[in-house]
mmCIF file with all atom_site columns, C-alpha atoms in Angstrom:
data_model
loop_
_atom_site.group_PDB
_atom_site.id
_atom_site.type_symbol
_atom_site.label_atom_id
_atom_site.label_alt_id
_atom_site.label_comp_id
_atom_site.label_asym_id
_atom_site.label_entity_id
_atom_site.label_seq_id
_atom_site.pdbx_PDB_ins_code
_atom_site.Cartn_x
_atom_site.Cartn_y
_atom_site.Cartn_z
_atom_site.occupancy
_atom_site.B_iso_or_equiv
_atom_site.pdbx_formal_charge
_atom_site.auth_seq_id
_atom_site.auth_comp_id
_atom_site.auth_asym_id
_atom_site.auth_atom_id
_atom_site.pdbx_PDB_model_num
ATOM 1  C CA . MET A 1 1  ? 53.866 27.261 46.329 1.00 0.00 ? 15  MET A CA 1
ATOM 2  C CA . GLN A 1 2  ? 57.527 26.878 45.774 1.00 0.00 ? 16  GLN A CA 1
ATOM 3  C CA . PRO A 1 3  ? 60.197 27.494 49.231 1.00 0.00 ? 17  PRO A CA 1
ATOM 4  C CA . PHE A 1 4  ? 60.956 30.667 49.291 1.00 0.00 ? 18  PHE A CA 1
ATOM 5  C CA . GLU A 1 5  ? 64.433 31.802 48.605 1.00 0.00 ? 19  GLU A CA 1
ATOM 6  C CA . PRO A 1 6  ? 66.859 33.647 51.446 1.00 0.00 ? 20  PRO A CA 1
ATOM 7  C CA . GLU A 1 7  ? 65.490 36.851 50.903 1.00 0.00 ? 21  GLU A CA 1
ATOM 8  C CA . GLU A 1 8  ? 62.209 36.285 50.801 1.00 0.00 ? 22  GLU A CA 1
ATOM 9  C CA . THR A 1 9  ? 62.361 33.973 53.488 1.00 0.00 ? 23  THR A CA 1
ATOM 10 C CA . ARG A 1 10 ? 64.087 37.286 55.499 1.00 0.00 ? 24  ARG A CA 1
ATOM 11 C CA . CYS A 1 11 ? 61.226 39.398 54.253 1.00 0.00 ? 25  CYS A CA 1
ATOM 12 C CA . TYR A 1 12 ? 58.602 36.943 55.275 1.00 0.00 ? 26  TYR A CA 1
ATOM 13 C CA . ILE A 1 13 ? 59.899 36.858 58.834 1.00 0.00 ? 27  ILE A CA 1
ATOM 14 C CA . GLN A 1 14 ? 59.300 40.824 59.270 1.00 0.00 ? 28  GLN A CA 1
ATOM 15 C CA . HIS A 1 15 ? 56.104 40.434 57.886 1.00 0.00 ? 29  HIS A CA 1
ATOM 16 C CA . GLN A 1 16 ? 54.835 38.134 60.484 1.00 0.00 ? 30  GLN A CA 1
ATOM 17 C CA . LEU A 1 17 ? 56.433 40.053 63.179 1.00 0.00 ? 31  LEU A CA 1
ATOM 18 C CA . SER A 1 18 ? 54.727 43.273 61.750 1.00 0.00 ? 32  SER A CA 1
ATOM 19 C CA . VAL A 1 19 ? 51.245 41.184 61.114 1.00 0.00 ? 33  VAL A CA 1
ATOM 20 C CA . ALA A 1 20 ? 51.417 40.349 64.495 1.00 0.00 ? 34  ALA A CA 1
ATOM 21 C CA . GLY A 1 21 ? 52.744 43.463 65.783 1.00 0.00 ? 35  GLY A CA 1
ATOM 22 C CA . ILE A 1 22 ? 55.713 42.697 67.527 1.00 0.00 ? 36  ILE A CA 1
ATOM 23 C CA . SER A 1 23 ? 58.085 44.296 64.476 1.00 0.00 ? 37  SER A CA 1
ATOM 24 C CA . PHE A 1 24 ? 59.796 46.783 66.854 1.00 0.00 ? 38  PHE A CA 1
ATOM 25 C CA . SER A 1 25 ? 59.831 44.848 70.142 1.00 0.00 ? 39  SER A CA 1
ATOM 26 C CA . VAL A 1 26 ? 61.691 41.651 68.658 1.00 0.00 ? 40  VAL A CA 1
ATOM 27 C CA . GLN A 1 27 ? 64.758 41.408 66.353 1.00 0.00 ? 41  GLN A CA 1
ATOM 28 C CA . PHE A 1 28 ? 66.058 38.651 64.151 1.00 0.00 ? 42  PHE A CA 1
ATOM 29 C CA . THR A 1 29 ? 70.049 39.106 63.452 1.00 0.00 ? 43  THR A CA 1
ATOM 30 C CA . VAL A 1 30 ? 70.399 38.953 59.799 1.00 0.00 ? 44  VAL A CA 1
ATOM 31 C CA . GLU A 1 31 ? 72.674 35.493 60.553 1.00 0.00 ? 45  GLU A CA 1
ATOM 32 C CA . SER A 1 32 ? 69.540 33.779 62.274 1.00 0.00 ? 46  SER A CA 1
ATOM 33 C CA . THR A 1 33 ? 67.486 34.382 59.432 1.00 0.00 ? 47  THR A CA 1
ATOM 34 C CA . GLY A 1 34 ? 69.615 32.619 57.121 1.00 0.00 ? 48  GLY A CA 1
ATOM 35 C CA . LYS A 1 35 ? 70.230 30.280 59.274 1.00 0.00 ? 49  LYS A CA 1
ATOM 36 C CA . ILE A 1 36 ? 66.336 29.704 59.479 1.00 0.00 ? 50  ILE A CA 1
ATOM 37 C CA . HIS A 1 37 ? 65.979 29.555 55.852 1.00 0.00 ? 51  HIS A CA 1
ATOM 38 C CA . ASP A 1 38 ? 69.026 26.884 55.538 1.00 0.00 ? 52  ASP A CA 1
ATOM 39 C CA . LEU A 1 39 ? 66.790 25.032 58.616 1.00 0.00 ? 53  LEU A CA 1
ATOM 40 C CA . SER A 1 40 ? 63.447 25.257 57.019 1.00 0.00 ? 54  SER A CA 1
ATOM 41 C CA . GLY A 1 41 ? 64.003 25.054 53.253 1.00 0.00 ? 55  GLY A CA 1
ATOM 42 C CA . GLY A 1 42 ? 62.293 28.298 52.820 1.00 0.00 ? 56  GLY A CA 1
ATOM 43 C CA . ILE A 1 43 ? 58.652 26.187 53.406 1.00 0.00 ? 57  ILE A CA 1
ATOM 44 C CA . PRO A 1 44 ? 56.499 28.901 55.491 1.00 0.00 ? 58  PRO A CA 1
ATOM 45 C CA . ARG A 1 45 ? 55.043 26.931 58.401 1.00 0.00 ? 59  ARG A CA 1
ATOM 46 C CA . MET A 1 46 ? 58.450 25.640 59.385 1.00 0.00 ? 60  MET A CA 1
ATOM 47 C CA . ILE A 1 47 ? 60.008 28.911 58.995 1.00 0.00 ? 61  ILE A CA 1
ATOM 48 C CA . ASN A 1 48 ? 56.572 29.680 61.417 1.00 0.00 ? 62  ASN A CA 1
ATOM 49 C CA . VAL A 1 49 ? 57.497 26.669 64.044 1.00 0.00 ? 63  VAL A CA 1
ATOM 50 C CA . LEU A 1 50 ? 61.398 27.381 64.038 1.00 0.00 ? 64  LEU A CA 1
ATOM 51 C CA . CYS A 1 51 ? 61.001 30.789 64.569 1.00 0.00 ? 65  CYS A CA 1
ATOM 52 C CA . GLU A 1 52 ? 57.968 30.393 67.259 1.00 0.00 ? 66  GLU A CA 1
ATOM 53 C CA . ARG A 1 53 ? 60.938 28.107 68.856 1.00 0.00 ? 67  ARG A CA 1
ATOM 54 C CA . ALA A 1 54 ? 63.822 30.580 68.581 1.00 0.00 ? 68  ALA A CA 1
ATOM 55 C CA . MET A 1 55 ? 61.671 33.310 70.350 1.00 0.00 ? 69  MET A CA 1
ATOM 56 C CA . MET A 1 56 ? 61.179 31.070 73.424 1.00 0.00 ? 70  MET A CA 1
ATOM 57 C CA . SER A 1 57 ? 64.434 30.507 73.694 1.00 0.00 ? 71  SER A CA 1
ATOM 58 C CA . ALA A 1 58 ? 65.396 33.920 73.568 1.00 0.00 ? 72  ALA A CA 1
ATOM 59 C CA . PHE A 1 59 ? 62.364 34.916 75.843 1.00 0.00 ? 73  PHE A CA 1
ATOM 60 C CA . ILE A 1 60 ? 63.888 32.268 78.710 1.00 0.00 ? 74  ILE A CA 1
ATOM 61 C CA . GLU A 1 61 ? 67.076 33.911 78.295 1.00 0.00 ? 75  GLU A CA 1
ATOM 62 C CA . GLY A 1 62 ? 65.529 37.007 78.615 1.00 0.00 ? 76  GLY A CA 1
ATOM 63 C CA . SER A 1 63 ? 66.073 38.656 75.345 1.00 0.00 ? 77  SER A CA 1
ATOM 64 C CA . ARG A 1 64 ? 64.740 40.856 72.549 1.00 0.00 ? 78  ARG A CA 1
ATOM 65 C CA . LYS A 1 65 ? 67.154 39.939 69.937 1.00 0.00 ? 79  LYS A CA 1
ATOM 66 C CA . ILE A 1 66 ? 67.329 36.301 68.540 1.00 0.00 ? 80  ILE A CA 1
ATOM 67 C CA . GLY A 1 67 ? 70.707 35.014 67.343 1.00 0.00 ? 81  GLY A CA 1
ATOM 68 C CA . VAL A 1 68 ? 71.617 31.769 65.207 1.00 0.00 ? 82  VAL A CA 1
ATOM 69 C CA . HIS A 1 69 ? 72.146 30.107 68.692 1.00 0.00 ? 83  HIS A CA 1
ATOM 70 C CA . ASN A 1 70 ? 68.274 30.541 69.150 1.00 0.00 ? 84  ASN A CA 1
ATOM 71 C CA . VAL A 1 71 ? 67.634 29.635 66.075 1.00 0.00 ? 85  VAL A CA 1
ATOM 72 C CA . VAL A 1 72 ? 69.608 26.463 66.879 1.00 0.00 ? 86  VAL A CA 1
ATOM 73 C CA . GLU A 1 73 ? 67.822 25.731 70.270 1.00 0.00 ? 87  GLU A CA 1
ATOM 74 C CA . GLY A 1 74 ? 64.508 26.141 68.548 1.00 0.00 ? 88  GLY A CA 1
ATOM 75 C CA . TRP A 1 75 ? 65.867 23.348 66.034 1.00 0.00 ? 89  TRP A CA 1
ATOM 76 C CA . GLU A 1 76 ? 66.798 21.112 68.741 1.00 0.00 ? 90  GLU A CA 1
ATOM 77 C CA . SER A 1 77 ? 63.683 21.209 70.959 1.00 0.00 ? 91  SER A CA 1
ATOM 78 C CA . LEU A 1 78 ? 61.696 20.547 67.237 1.00 0.00 ? 92  LEU A CA 1
ATOM 79 C CA . ASN A 1 79 ? 63.830 17.178 67.001 1.00 0.00 ? 93  ASN A CA 1
ATOM 80 C CA . ARG A 1 80 ? 63.534 16.686 70.865 1.00 0.00 ? 94  ARG A CA 1
ATOM 81 C CA . THR A 1 81 ? 59.877 16.751 70.194 1.00 0.00 ? 95  THR A CA 1
ATOM 82 C CA . ARG A 1 82 ? 60.008 14.122 66.897 1.00 0.00 ? 96  ARG A CA 1
ATOM 83 C CA . THR A 1 83 ? 61.789 11.949 69.458 1.00 0.00 ? 97  THR A CA 1
ATOM 84 C CA . LEU A 1 84 ? 59.929 11.674 71.954 1.00 0.00 ? 98  LEU A CA 1
ATOM 85 C CA . GLY A 1 85 ? 57.179 10.894 69.069 1.00 0.00 ? 99  GLY A CA 1
ATOM 86 C CA . GLY A 1 86 ? 54.751 14.045 69.201 1.00 0.00 ? 100 GLY A CA 1
ATOM 87 C CA . ARG A 1 87 ? 53.690 15.236 66.020 1.00 0.00 ? 101 ARG A CA 1
ATOM 88 C CA . VAL A 1 88 ? 55.224 18.830 65.453 1.00 0.00 ? 102 VAL A CA 1
ATOM 89 C CA . LEU A 1 89 ? 53.746 19.230 62.014 1.00 0.00 ? 103 LEU A CA 1
#
């Protein structure tokens, strides 16, 4: 399987939210899906992990809108986990 293109990443995120039944309660901005694509390289597993971390960041803020800053916080939390020797992937 080839990595997704940016538009495919956005559609994949929307599909995953729909399958989970939360597509109307959580909103990723266009900018945040672009950042997710850039950081994940379009790899579905990394997209999933990064989205989960970004949603957790937004949840902690009490927000249902996931912005670029939430994606960056999610990415940083992944890097902290790796630094501590945890296995993420």
